[in-house]
mmCIF file with all atom_site columns, C-alpha atoms in Angstrom:
data_model
loop_
_atom_site.group_PDB
_atom_site.id
_atom_site.type_symbol
_atom_site.label_atom_id
_atom_site.label_alt_id
_atom_site.label_comp_id
_atom_site.label_asym_id
_atom_site.label_entity_id
_atom_site.label_seq_id
_atom_site.pdbx_PDB_ins_code
_atom_site.Cartn_x
_atom_site.Cartn_y
_atom_site.Cartn_z
_atom_site.occupancy
_atom_site.B_iso_or_equiv
_atom_site.pdbx_formal_charge
_atom_site.auth_seq_id
_atom_site.auth_comp_id
_atom_site.auth_asym_id
_atom_site.auth_atom_id
_atom_site.pdbx_PDB_model_num
ATOM 1   C CA . MET A 1 1   ? -95.695 -41.889 -38.161 1.00 64.00 ? 70  MET A CA 1
ATOM 2   C CA . SER A 1 2   ? -94.110 -42.581 -41.911 1.00 84.00 ? 71  SER A CA 1
ATOM 3   C CA . ILE A 1 3   ? -91.435 -44.490 -43.331 1.00 95.00 ? 72  ILE A CA 1
ATOM 4   C CA . ARG A 1 4   ? -88.124 -42.424 -43.811 1.00 97.00 ? 73  ARG A CA 1
ATOM 5   C CA . TRP A 1 5   ? -85.409 -44.044 -45.753 1.00 98.00 ? 74  TRP A CA 1
ATOM 6   C CA . SER A 1 6   ? -81.879 -42.736 -46.062 1.00 96.00 ? 75  SER A CA 1
ATOM 7   C CA . THR A 1 7   ? -79.995 -42.141 -49.314 1.00 93.00 ? 76  THR A CA 1
ATOM 8   C CA . GLU A 1 8   ? -77.064 -39.827 -47.630 1.00 87.00 ? 77  GLU A CA 1
ATOM 9   C CA . ASN A 1 9   ? -75.274 -42.513 -45.964 1.00 90.00 ? 78  ASN A CA 1
ATOM 10  C CA . LYS A 1 10  ? -71.483 -42.057 -47.128 1.00 92.00 ? 79  LYS A CA 1
ATOM 11  C CA . LYS A 1 11  ? -71.145 -45.860 -47.650 1.00 93.00 ? 80  LYS A CA 1
ATOM 12  C CA . LEU A 1 12  ? -74.197 -46.197 -49.560 1.00 96.00 ? 81  LEU A CA 1
ATOM 13  C CA . VAL A 1 13  ? -73.535 -43.444 -51.740 1.00 96.00 ? 82  VAL A CA 1
ATOM 14  C CA . GLU A 1 14  ? -69.857 -44.510 -52.651 1.00 97.00 ? 83  GLU A CA 1
ATOM 15  C CA . LEU A 1 15  ? -71.576 -47.878 -53.233 1.00 97.00 ? 84  LEU A CA 1
ATOM 16  C CA . SER A 1 16  ? -73.953 -46.607 -55.728 1.00 97.00 ? 85  SER A CA 1
ATOM 17  C CA . ARG A 1 17  ? -71.124 -44.576 -57.417 1.00 96.00 ? 86  ARG A CA 1
ATOM 18  C CA . LYS A 1 18  ? -69.323 -47.817 -57.729 1.00 96.00 ? 87  LYS A CA 1
ATOM 19  C CA . LEU A 1 19  ? -71.963 -49.866 -59.204 1.00 97.00 ? 88  LEU A CA 1
ATOM 20  C CA . GLY A 1 20  ? -73.079 -47.157 -61.607 1.00 98.00 ? 89  GLY A CA 1
ATOM 21  C CA . LEU A 1 21  ? -76.378 -46.542 -59.831 1.00 98.00 ? 90  LEU A CA 1
ATOM 22  C CA . LYS A 1 22  ? -77.859 -43.372 -58.699 1.00 96.00 ? 91  LYS A CA 1
ATOM 23  C CA . HIS A 1 23  ? -77.511 -42.540 -55.373 1.00 91.00 ? 92  HIS A CA 1
ATOM 24  C CA . ASN A 1 24  ? -81.227 -42.878 -54.499 1.00 95.00 ? 93  ASN A CA 1
ATOM 25  C CA . GLN A 1 25  ? -81.007 -46.519 -55.544 1.00 98.00 ? 94  GLN A CA 1
ATOM 26  C CA . VAL A 1 26  ? -78.921 -47.529 -52.976 1.00 98.00 ? 95  VAL A CA 1
ATOM 27  C CA . ILE A 1 27  ? -81.161 -46.862 -49.771 1.00 98.00 ? 96  ILE A CA 1
ATOM 28  C CA . SER A 1 28  ? -81.186 -47.941 -45.946 1.00 98.00 ? 97  SER A CA 1
ATOM 29  C CA . PHE A 1 29  ? -83.714 -48.739 -43.573 1.00 98.00 ? 98  PHE A CA 1
ATOM 30  C CA . ASP A 1 30  ? -82.802 -47.619 -39.820 1.00 98.00 ? 99  ASP A CA 1
ATOM 31  C CA . LEU A 1 31  ? -83.827 -48.067 -36.623 1.00 98.00 ? 100 LEU A CA 1
ATOM 32  C CA . PRO A 1 32  ? -82.524 -46.739 -33.590 1.00 98.00 ? 101 PRO A CA 1
ATOM 33  C CA . ALA A 1 33  ? -79.345 -48.127 -32.564 1.00 98.00 ? 102 ALA A CA 1
ATOM 34  C CA . GLY A 1 34  ? -79.351 -49.947 -28.997 1.00 97.00 ? 103 GLY A CA 1
ATOM 35  C CA . TYR A 1 35  ? -83.001 -49.924 -28.237 1.00 98.00 ? 104 TYR A CA 1
ATOM 36  C CA . THR A 1 36  ? -83.558 -52.624 -31.006 1.00 98.00 ? 105 THR A CA 1
ATOM 37  C CA . CYS A 1 37  ? -80.482 -54.623 -30.742 1.00 98.00 ? 106 CYS A CA 1
ATOM 38  C CA . PRO A 1 38  ? -81.758 -57.478 -28.032 1.00 97.00 ? 107 PRO A CA 1
ATOM 39  C CA . ALA A 1 39  ? -78.422 -59.370 -29.034 1.00 98.00 ? 108 ALA A CA 1
ATOM 40  C CA . ALA A 1 40  ? -75.801 -56.443 -28.827 1.00 97.00 ? 109 ALA A CA 1
ATOM 41  C CA . SER A 1 41  ? -73.203 -56.656 -26.264 1.00 96.00 ? 110 SER A CA 1
ATOM 42  C CA . LEU A 1 42  ? -69.582 -55.414 -27.343 1.00 94.00 ? 111 LEU A CA 1
ATOM 43  C CA . CYS A 1 43  ? -70.773 -52.680 -29.082 1.00 93.00 ? 112 CYS A CA 1
ATOM 44  C CA . GLN A 1 44  ? -74.263 -52.091 -27.396 1.00 95.00 ? 113 GLN A CA 1
ATOM 45  C CA . SER A 1 45  ? -74.683 -48.145 -27.228 1.00 97.00 ? 114 SER A CA 1
ATOM 46  C CA . PHE A 1 46  ? -78.068 -45.841 -26.895 1.00 98.00 ? 115 PHE A CA 1
ATOM 47  C CA . ALA A 1 47  ? -78.582 -42.511 -27.735 1.00 98.00 ? 116 ALA A CA 1
ATOM 48  C CA . HIS A 1 48  ? -81.466 -40.830 -25.767 1.00 98.00 ? 117 HIS A CA 1
ATOM 49  C CA . ARG A 1 49  ? -84.018 -40.134 -27.851 1.00 98.00 ? 118 ARG A CA 1
ATOM 50  C CA . GLU A 1 50  ? -85.259 -36.793 -27.027 1.00 97.00 ? 119 GLU A CA 1
ATOM 51  C CA . THR A 1 51  ? -81.332 -35.120 -26.169 1.00 98.00 ? 120 THR A CA 1
ATOM 52  C CA . GLY A 1 52  ? -79.070 -37.831 -27.974 1.00 98.00 ? 121 GLY A CA 1
ATOM 53  C CA . ARG A 1 53  ? -76.946 -38.414 -24.841 1.00 98.00 ? 122 ARG A CA 1
ATOM 54  C CA . ILE A 1 54  ? -74.769 -41.403 -25.643 1.00 96.00 ? 123 ILE A CA 1
ATOM 55  C CA . ARG A 1 55  ? -75.279 -44.310 -22.951 1.00 96.00 ? 124 ARG A CA 1
ATOM 56  C CA . ASP A 1 56  ? -72.957 -47.212 -23.208 1.00 96.00 ? 125 ASP A CA 1
ATOM 57  C CA . GLY A 1 57  ? -73.785 -50.751 -22.492 1.00 95.00 ? 126 GLY A CA 1
ATOM 58  C CA . LYS A 1 58  ? -72.438 -52.678 -19.211 1.00 93.00 ? 127 LYS A CA 1
ATOM 59  C CA . ASP A 1 59  ? -70.702 -55.017 -21.287 1.00 93.00 ? 128 ASP A CA 1
ATOM 60  C CA . ALA A 1 60  ? -69.614 -52.576 -24.466 1.00 93.00 ? 129 ALA A CA 1
ATOM 61  C CA . GLU A 1 61  ? -65.853 -52.571 -25.061 1.00 91.00 ? 130 GLU A CA 1
ATOM 62  C CA . PHE A 1 62  ? -66.708 -50.293 -27.983 1.00 90.00 ? 131 PHE A CA 1
ATOM 63  C CA . ARG A 1 63  ? -68.790 -47.622 -28.976 1.00 92.00 ? 132 ARG A CA 1
ATOM 64  C CA . CYS A 1 64  ? -71.348 -48.211 -31.570 1.00 94.00 ? 133 CYS A CA 1
ATOM 65  C CA . TYR A 1 65  ? -70.752 -45.677 -34.461 1.00 93.00 ? 134 TYR A CA 1
ATOM 66  C CA . ALA A 1 66  ? -74.842 -45.554 -35.345 1.00 96.00 ? 135 ALA A CA 1
ATOM 67  C CA . ALA A 1 67  ? -75.623 -44.631 -31.730 1.00 97.00 ? 136 ALA A CA 1
ATOM 68  C CA . SER A 1 68  ? -72.710 -41.720 -32.287 1.00 95.00 ? 137 SER A CA 1
ATOM 69  C CA . VAL A 1 69  ? -74.478 -40.688 -35.166 1.00 96.00 ? 138 VAL A CA 1
ATOM 70  C CA . GLU A 1 70  ? -77.833 -40.338 -33.962 1.00 97.00 ? 139 GLU A CA 1
ATOM 71  C CA . SER A 1 71  ? -76.149 -38.564 -31.243 1.00 97.00 ? 140 SER A CA 1
ATOM 72  C CA . ALA A 1 72  ? -74.523 -35.861 -33.436 1.00 96.00 ? 141 ALA A CA 1
ATOM 73  C CA . PHE A 1 73  ? -77.754 -35.631 -35.681 1.00 97.00 ? 142 PHE A CA 1
ATOM 74  C CA . THR A 1 74  ? -81.212 -35.007 -34.475 1.00 98.00 ? 143 THR A CA 1
ATOM 75  C CA . ASN A 1 75  ? -83.084 -35.666 -38.262 1.00 97.00 ? 144 ASN A CA 1
ATOM 76  C CA . SER A 1 76  ? -81.495 -39.229 -38.297 1.00 97.00 ? 145 SER A CA 1
ATOM 77  C CA . ARG A 1 77  ? -82.176 -39.730 -34.705 1.00 98.00 ? 146 ARG A CA 1
ATOM 78  C CA . LYS A 1 78  ? -85.917 -38.637 -35.217 1.00 97.00 ? 147 LYS A CA 1
ATOM 79  C CA . ALA A 1 79  ? -85.979 -40.621 -38.674 1.00 98.00 ? 148 ALA A CA 1
ATOM 80  C CA . HIS A 1 80  ? -84.953 -43.830 -36.828 1.00 98.00 ? 149 HIS A CA 1
ATOM 81  C CA . TRP A 1 81  ? -87.481 -43.377 -34.174 1.00 98.00 ? 150 TRP A CA 1
ATOM 82  C CA . SER A 1 82  ? -90.182 -42.602 -36.903 1.00 97.00 ? 151 SER A CA 1
ATOM 83  C CA . ASN A 1 83  ? -89.368 -45.904 -38.631 1.00 98.00 ? 152 ASN A CA 1
ATOM 84  C CA . PHE A 1 84  ? -89.430 -47.991 -35.309 1.00 98.00 ? 153 PHE A CA 1
ATOM 85  C CA . GLU A 1 85  ? -92.998 -46.709 -34.493 1.00 98.00 ? 154 GLU A CA 1
ATOM 86  C CA . ALA A 1 86  ? -94.449 -46.930 -37.898 1.00 98.00 ? 155 ALA A CA 1
ATOM 87  C CA . ILE A 1 87  ? -93.745 -50.935 -37.874 1.00 98.00 ? 156 ILE A CA 1
ATOM 88  C CA . LYS A 1 88  ? -93.474 -51.779 -33.982 1.00 97.00 ? 157 LYS A CA 1
ATOM 89  C CA . GLY A 1 89  ? -96.901 -54.142 -32.655 1.00 97.00 ? 158 GLY A CA 1
ATOM 90  C CA . LYS A 1 90  ? -97.673 -55.088 -36.170 1.00 98.00 ? 159 LYS A CA 1
ATOM 91  C CA . THR A 1 91  ? -97.961 -58.683 -37.874 1.00 98.00 ? 160 THR A CA 1
ATOM 92  C CA . SER A 1 92  ? -95.186 -59.721 -40.039 1.00 98.00 ? 161 SER A CA 1
ATOM 93  C CA . LYS A 1 93  ? -97.897 -59.084 -42.823 1.00 98.00 ? 162 LYS A CA 1
ATOM 94  C CA . GLU A 1 94  ? -98.651 -55.480 -42.018 1.00 98.00 ? 163 GLU A CA 1
ATOM 95  C CA . ILE A 1 95  ? -94.677 -54.566 -41.715 1.00 98.00 ? 164 ILE A CA 1
ATOM 96  C CA . ALA A 1 96  ? -94.275 -55.867 -45.083 1.00 98.00 ? 165 ALA A CA 1
ATOM 97  C CA . ARG A 1 97  ? -96.635 -54.518 -46.454 1.00 98.00 ? 166 ARG A CA 1
ATOM 98  C CA . ILE A 1 98  ? -96.118 -50.974 -44.788 1.00 98.00 ? 167 ILE A CA 1
ATOM 99  C CA . ILE A 1 99  ? -92.279 -51.284 -45.822 1.00 98.00 ? 168 ILE A CA 1
ATOM 100 C CA . SER A 1 100 ? -92.897 -52.517 -49.855 1.00 97.00 ? 169 SER A CA 1
ATOM 101 C CA . GLU A 1 101 ? -95.703 -50.013 -50.266 1.00 97.00 ? 170 GLU A CA 1
ATOM 102 C CA . SER A 1 102 ? -93.232 -47.091 -48.843 1.00 97.00 ? 171 SER A CA 1
ATOM 103 C CA . LEU A 1 103 ? -89.991 -48.522 -51.128 1.00 97.00 ? 172 LEU A CA 1
ATOM 104 C CA . PRO A 1 104 ? -89.278 -45.587 -53.392 1.00 97.00 ? 173 PRO A CA 1
ATOM 105 C CA . LYS A 1 105 ? -89.791 -46.382 -57.110 1.00 95.00 ? 174 LYS A CA 1
ATOM 106 C CA . ASN A 1 106 ? -86.145 -47.483 -59.005 1.00 96.00 ? 175 ASN A CA 1
ATOM 107 C CA . THR A 1 107 ? -84.723 -48.979 -55.747 1.00 98.00 ? 176 THR A CA 1
ATOM 108 C CA . LYS A 1 108 ? -81.712 -51.324 -56.546 1.00 98.00 ? 177 LYS A CA 1
ATOM 109 C CA . ILE A 1 109 ? -79.914 -51.985 -53.056 1.00 98.00 ? 178 ILE A CA 1
ATOM 110 C CA . VAL A 1 110 ? -81.557 -51.879 -49.848 1.00 98.00 ? 179 VAL A CA 1
ATOM 111 C CA . ARG A 1 111 ? -79.466 -51.885 -46.544 1.00 98.00 ? 180 ARG A CA 1
ATOM 112 C CA . ILE A 1 112 ? -81.251 -53.294 -43.862 1.00 98.00 ? 181 ILE A CA 1
ATOM 113 C CA . HIS A 1 113 ? -80.312 -51.456 -40.494 1.00 98.00 ? 182 HIS A CA 1
ATOM 114 C CA . SER A 1 114 ? -76.714 -49.220 -41.126 1.00 97.00 ? 183 SER A CA 1
ATOM 115 C CA . SER A 1 115 ? -78.463 -48.517 -37.541 1.00 98.00 ? 184 SER A CA 1
ATOM 116 C CA . GLY A 1 116 ? -80.454 -50.801 -35.125 1.00 98.00 ? 185 GLY A CA 1
ATOM 117 C CA . ASP A 1 117 ? -81.342 -54.886 -35.741 1.00 98.00 ? 186 ASP A CA 1
ATOM 118 C CA . PHE A 1 118 ? -83.960 -57.424 -35.856 1.00 98.00 ? 187 PHE A CA 1
ATOM 119 C CA . PHE A 1 119 ? -85.593 -56.474 -33.219 1.00 98.00 ? 188 PHE A CA 1
ATOM 120 C CA . ASN A 1 120 ? -87.981 -59.968 -33.056 1.00 98.00 ? 189 ASN A CA 1
ATOM 121 C CA . LYS A 1 121 ? -88.810 -62.771 -35.234 1.00 98.00 ? 190 LYS A CA 1
ATOM 122 C CA . THR A 1 122 ? -91.886 -60.910 -36.764 1.00 98.00 ? 191 THR A CA 1
ATOM 123 C CA . TYR A 1 123 ? -90.173 -58.162 -37.909 1.00 98.00 ? 192 TYR A CA 1
ATOM 124 C CA . PHE A 1 124 ? -87.393 -60.210 -39.307 1.00 98.00 ? 193 PHE A CA 1
ATOM 125 C CA . ASN A 1 125 ? -89.877 -62.650 -41.236 1.00 98.00 ? 194 ASN A CA 1
ATOM 126 C CA . ALA A 1 126 ? -91.431 -59.514 -42.533 1.00 98.00 ? 195 ALA A CA 1
ATOM 127 C CA . TRP A 1 127 ? -88.165 -58.533 -43.872 1.00 98.00 ? 196 TRP A CA 1
ATOM 128 C CA . VAL A 1 128 ? -88.072 -62.135 -45.898 1.00 98.00 ? 197 VAL A CA 1
ATOM 129 C CA . MET A 1 129 ? -91.513 -61.196 -47.165 1.00 98.00 ? 198 MET A CA 1
ATOM 130 C CA . VAL A 1 130 ? -90.547 -58.166 -48.849 1.00 98.00 ? 199 VAL A CA 1
ATOM 131 C CA . ALA A 1 131 ? -87.449 -59.999 -50.529 1.00 98.00 ? 200 ALA A CA 1
ATOM 132 C CA . GLU A 1 132 ? -89.930 -62.323 -52.049 1.00 98.00 ? 201 GLU A CA 1
ATOM 133 C CA . GLN A 1 133 ? -92.292 -59.305 -52.620 1.00 98.00 ? 202 GLN A CA 1
ATOM 134 C CA . ASN A 1 134 ? -89.292 -57.508 -54.697 1.00 98.00 ? 203 ASN A CA 1
ATOM 135 C CA . PRO A 1 135 ? -87.088 -60.184 -56.218 1.00 98.00 ? 204 PRO A CA 1
ATOM 136 C CA . ASP A 1 136 ? -85.599 -57.336 -58.282 1.00 98.00 ? 205 ASP A CA 1
ATOM 137 C CA . ILE A 1 137 ? -84.286 -55.410 -55.595 1.00 98.00 ? 206 ILE A CA 1
ATOM 138 C CA . ILE A 1 138 ? -80.933 -56.910 -53.232 1.00 98.00 ? 207 ILE A CA 1
ATOM 139 C CA . PHE A 1 139 ? -81.403 -56.538 -49.369 1.00 98.00 ? 208 PHE A CA 1
ATOM 140 C CA . TYR A 1 140 ? -78.637 -57.476 -46.994 1.00 98.00 ? 209 TYR A CA 1
ATOM 141 C CA . GLY A 1 141 ? -77.153 -56.000 -43.817 1.00 98.00 ? 210 GLY A CA 1
ATOM 142 C CA . TYR A 1 142 ? -75.572 -57.131 -40.895 1.00 98.00 ? 211 TYR A CA 1
ATOM 143 C CA . THR A 1 143 ? -76.999 -58.612 -37.419 1.00 98.00 ? 212 THR A CA 1
ATOM 144 C CA . LYS A 1 144 ? -76.197 -59.826 -34.559 1.00 98.00 ? 213 LYS A CA 1
ATOM 145 C CA . ILE A 1 145 ? -78.970 -62.636 -34.566 1.00 98.00 ? 214 ILE A CA 1
ATOM 146 C CA . LEU A 1 146 ? -77.239 -65.938 -35.101 1.00 98.00 ? 215 LEU A CA 1
ATOM 147 C CA . ASP A 1 147 ? -80.384 -67.552 -36.282 1.00 98.00 ? 216 ASP A CA 1
ATOM 148 C CA . TYR A 1 148 ? -81.254 -65.309 -38.909 1.00 98.00 ? 217 TYR A CA 1
ATOM 149 C CA . VAL A 1 149 ? -78.075 -65.571 -40.885 1.00 98.00 ? 218 VAL A CA 1
ATOM 150 C CA . LYS A 1 150 ? -78.820 -69.272 -41.078 1.00 98.00 ? 219 LYS A CA 1
ATOM 151 C CA . ALA A 1 151 ? -82.302 -68.871 -41.574 1.00 98.00 ? 220 ALA A CA 1
ATOM 152 C CA . GLU A 1 152 ? -83.656 -69.908 -45.227 1.00 97.00 ? 221 GLU A CA 1
ATOM 153 C CA . LYS A 1 153 ? -84.112 -66.643 -47.170 1.00 98.00 ? 222 LYS A CA 1
ATOM 154 C CA . PRO A 1 154 ? -84.520 -65.799 -50.622 1.00 98.00 ? 223 PRO A CA 1
ATOM 155 C CA . SER A 1 155 ? -81.581 -64.971 -52.698 1.00 98.00 ? 224 SER A CA 1
ATOM 156 C CA . ASN A 1 156 ? -81.622 -61.403 -53.003 1.00 98.00 ? 225 ASN A CA 1
ATOM 157 C CA . PHE A 1 157 ? -81.577 -61.297 -49.144 1.00 98.00 ? 226 PHE A CA 1
ATOM 158 C CA . LYS A 1 158 ? -78.035 -61.612 -47.255 1.00 98.00 ? 227 LYS A CA 1
ATOM 159 C CA . LEU A 1 159 ? -77.044 -61.205 -43.935 1.00 98.00 ? 228 LEU A CA 1
ATOM 160 C CA . VAL A 1 160 ? -73.633 -61.557 -42.081 1.00 98.00 ? 229 VAL A CA 1
ATOM 161 C CA . TYR A 1 161 ? -72.902 -62.306 -38.567 1.00 98.00 ? 230 TYR A CA 1
ATOM 162 C CA . SER A 1 162 ? -71.351 -59.416 -36.845 1.00 97.00 ? 231 SER A CA 1
ATOM 163 C CA . TYR A 1 163 ? -69.401 -60.735 -33.828 1.00 96.00 ? 232 TYR A CA 1
ATOM 164 C CA . GLY A 1 164 ? -69.224 -59.079 -30.861 1.00 95.00 ? 233 GLY A CA 1
ATOM 165 C CA . GLY A 1 165 ? -73.168 -60.191 -29.351 1.00 96.00 ? 234 GLY A CA 1
ATOM 166 C CA . LYS A 1 166 ? -74.777 -62.454 -27.229 1.00 97.00 ? 235 LYS A CA 1
ATOM 167 C CA . HIS A 1 167 ? -74.634 -65.266 -29.703 1.00 98.00 ? 236 HIS A CA 1
ATOM 168 C CA . ASP A 1 168 ? -70.879 -65.397 -30.600 1.00 97.00 ? 237 ASP A CA 1
ATOM 169 C CA . SER A 1 169 ? -70.253 -68.799 -28.777 1.00 97.00 ? 238 SER A CA 1
ATOM 170 C CA . LEU A 1 170 ? -72.768 -70.557 -30.958 1.00 97.00 ? 239 LEU A CA 1
ATOM 171 C CA . ARG A 1 171 ? -71.020 -69.589 -34.227 1.00 97.00 ? 240 ARG A CA 1
ATOM 172 C CA . THR A 1 172 ? -69.867 -72.023 -36.493 1.00 97.00 ? 241 THR A CA 1
ATOM 173 C CA . ASP A 1 173 ? -68.902 -71.553 -39.821 1.00 96.00 ? 242 ASP A CA 1
ATOM 174 C CA . GLU A 1 174 ? -71.229 -68.433 -40.744 1.00 97.00 ? 243 GLU A CA 1
ATOM 175 C CA . PRO A 1 175 ? -70.048 -65.472 -42.802 1.00 98.00 ? 244 PRO A CA 1
ATOM 176 C CA . THR A 1 176 ? -68.766 -63.425 -39.744 1.00 98.00 ? 245 THR A CA 1
ATOM 177 C CA . CYS A 1 177 ? -67.622 -59.436 -39.624 1.00 98.00 ? 246 CYS A CA 1
ATOM 178 C CA . PHE A 1 178 ? -65.112 -58.611 -37.142 1.00 97.00 ? 247 PHE A CA 1
ATOM 179 C CA . VAL A 1 179 ? -64.359 -55.490 -35.546 1.00 94.00 ? 248 VAL A CA 1
ATOM 180 C CA . VAL A 1 180 ? -60.369 -55.163 -35.267 1.00 94.00 ? 249 VAL A CA 1
ATOM 181 C CA . LYS A 1 181 ? -58.048 -52.445 -33.875 1.00 92.00 ? 250 LYS A CA 1
ATOM 182 C CA . SER A 1 182 ? -55.594 -52.732 -36.557 1.00 94.00 ? 251 SER A CA 1
ATOM 183 C CA . GLU A 1 183 ? -54.836 -54.529 -40.014 1.00 94.00 ? 252 GLU A CA 1
ATOM 184 C CA . SER A 1 184 ? -52.423 -56.745 -37.872 1.00 96.00 ? 253 SER A CA 1
ATOM 185 C CA . ASP A 1 185 ? -55.212 -57.782 -35.932 1.00 96.00 ? 254 ASP A CA 1
ATOM 186 C CA . ALA A 1 186 ? -57.154 -59.022 -38.767 1.00 96.00 ? 255 ALA A CA 1
ATOM 187 C CA . LYS A 1 187 ? -53.719 -60.373 -40.249 1.00 95.00 ? 256 LYS A CA 1
ATOM 188 C CA . ARG A 1 188 ? -53.719 -62.558 -37.248 1.00 95.00 ? 257 ARG A CA 1
ATOM 189 C CA . LEU A 1 189 ? -57.586 -63.872 -38.020 1.00 95.00 ? 258 LEU A CA 1
ATOM 190 C CA . GLY A 1 190 ? -56.687 -64.710 -41.301 1.00 97.00 ? 259 GLY A CA 1
ATOM 191 C CA . LEU A 1 191 ? -59.551 -62.091 -42.722 1.00 97.00 ? 260 LEU A CA 1
ATOM 192 C CA . PRO A 1 192 ? -59.352 -59.736 -45.474 1.00 96.00 ? 261 PRO A CA 1
ATOM 193 C CA . VAL A 1 193 ? -60.061 -55.786 -43.965 1.00 96.00 ? 262 VAL A CA 1
ATOM 194 C CA . ALA A 1 194 ? -63.366 -54.379 -45.531 1.00 96.00 ? 263 ALA A CA 1
ATOM 195 C CA . CYS A 1 195 ? -63.932 -50.629 -46.208 1.00 94.00 ? 264 CYS A CA 1
ATOM 196 C CA . PRO A 1 196 ? -60.147 -49.019 -46.298 1.00 93.00 ? 265 PRO A CA 1
ATOM 197 C CA . LYS A 1 197 ? -60.129 -45.461 -47.509 1.00 90.00 ? 266 LYS A CA 1
ATOM 198 C CA . ASP A 1 198 ? -59.555 -46.307 -51.223 1.00 92.00 ? 267 ASP A CA 1
ATOM 199 C CA . ASP A 1 199 ? -62.664 -48.431 -51.442 1.00 94.00 ? 268 ASP A CA 1
ATOM 200 C CA . PRO A 1 200 ? -65.304 -47.378 -48.454 1.00 93.00 ? 269 PRO A CA 1
ATOM 201 C CA . ALA A 1 201 ? -67.888 -49.890 -49.550 1.00 95.00 ? 270 ALA A CA 1
ATOM 202 C CA . ASN A 1 202 ? -66.174 -53.077 -50.383 1.00 96.00 ? 271 ASN A CA 1
ATOM 203 C CA . ASP A 1 203 ? -67.981 -54.897 -47.323 1.00 97.00 ? 272 ASP A CA 1
ATOM 204 C CA . TYR A 1 204 ? -70.863 -55.106 -49.659 1.00 98.00 ? 273 TYR A CA 1
ATOM 205 C CA . GLU A 1 205 ? -69.024 -57.526 -51.991 1.00 98.00 ? 274 GLU A CA 1
ATOM 206 C CA . TYR A 1 206 ? -68.269 -59.829 -49.090 1.00 98.00 ? 275 TYR A CA 1
ATOM 207 C CA . ILE A 1 207 ? -71.416 -60.122 -47.543 1.00 98.00 ? 276 ILE A CA 1
ATOM 208 C CA . MET A 1 208 ? -72.590 -60.949 -51.269 1.00 98.00 ? 277 MET A CA 1
ATOM 209 C CA . GLN A 1 209 ? -70.128 -63.684 -51.268 1.00 98.00 ? 278 GLN A CA 1
ATOM 210 C CA . GLY A 1 210 ? -71.034 -64.956 -48.181 1.00 98.00 ? 279 GLY A CA 1
ATOM 211 C CA . VAL A 1 211 ? -67.621 -64.941 -46.661 1.00 97.00 ? 280 VAL A CA 1
ATOM 212 C CA . SER A 1 212 ? -65.720 -63.492 -43.250 1.00 98.00 ? 281 SER A CA 1
ATOM 213 C CA . PHE A 1 213 ? -64.077 -60.404 -42.997 1.00 98.00 ? 282 PHE A CA 1
ATOM 214 C CA . ALA A 1 214 ? -62.699 -57.719 -40.490 1.00 97.00 ? 283 ALA A CA 1
ATOM 215 C CA . ILE A 1 215 ? -63.474 -54.325 -40.214 1.00 96.00 ? 284 ILE A CA 1
ATOM 216 C CA . ILE A 1 216 ? -61.189 -51.720 -38.721 1.00 94.00 ? 285 ILE A CA 1
ATOM 217 C CA . LEU A 1 217 ? -62.396 -49.746 -35.243 1.00 88.00 ? 286 LEU A CA 1
ATOM 218 C CA . HIS A 1 218 ? -63.795 -46.208 -36.074 1.00 67.00 ? 287 HIS A CA 1
ATOM 219 C CA . GLY A 1 219 ? -65.955 -43.696 -34.802 1.00 55.00 ? 288 GLY A CA 1
ATOM 220 C CA . THR A 1 220 ? -65.761 -41.649 -31.368 1.00 53.00 ? 289 THR A CA 1
ATOM 221 C CA . GLN A 1 221 ? -64.896 -44.092 -28.506 1.00 59.00 ? 290 GLN A CA 1
ATOM 222 C CA . PRO A 1 222 ? -65.405 -43.635 -24.936 1.00 59.00 ? 291 PRO A CA 1
ATOM 223 C CA . ALA A 1 223 ? -62.461 -42.136 -23.708 1.00 54.00 ? 292 ALA A CA 1
ATOM 224 C CA . LYS A 1 224 ? -61.993 -45.188 -21.219 1.00 53.00 ? 293 LYS A CA 1
ATOM 225 C CA . LYS A 1 225 ? -61.916 -47.701 -24.131 1.00 48.00 ? 294 LYS A CA 1
ATOM 226 C CA . ARG A 1 226 ? -59.598 -45.914 -26.415 1.00 41.00 ? 295 ARG A CA 1
ATOM 227 C CA . SER A 1 227 ? -56.451 -47.333 -25.510 1.00 39.00 ? 296 SER A CA 1
#
């Protein structure tokens, strides 16, 4: 199995445009949604590896957007599973080598997990190594593993905690992303709304600044949850 990087994510294409970069200089590394998200709760969803059929987790209150993408696009689903097969069961050093050696030339920014999460500490440590080995590249992403937000990392590796997981009760003042139903909900929380229609990639700025923000619920939702 080989590493497959994504350059066609609409938000990342918009981010590259906004930063004056070529679209293939902003890329993402993705894993199967749900299956690699051990701390997911309110947004846990799975797209069947072969059929793409969606299954929501028992505590899901809204559907994971990444799982919906995997369900709709076979090639995305295959790419995410290919990445998982390439790294699972390996040591941190082995994973770091595989990822670093596969990084496309001239990469400037890597979104870690438009789909998926850090499924164990070995894998997270590998990304710390990758960031250390590539100081001229910015690595960023969301995670529901609170310890990894708080962990010591190189300055070019930024994470925000994604609220709605099993570690919510342990959160203190860590930068956090909240999913809300409306702008008024965000206002009640005292949070700026990221990714508006006229600036769909500005969550990157909030993550780089290490501040909390809200994102309005989007994507296809299960019928019983749509209210």
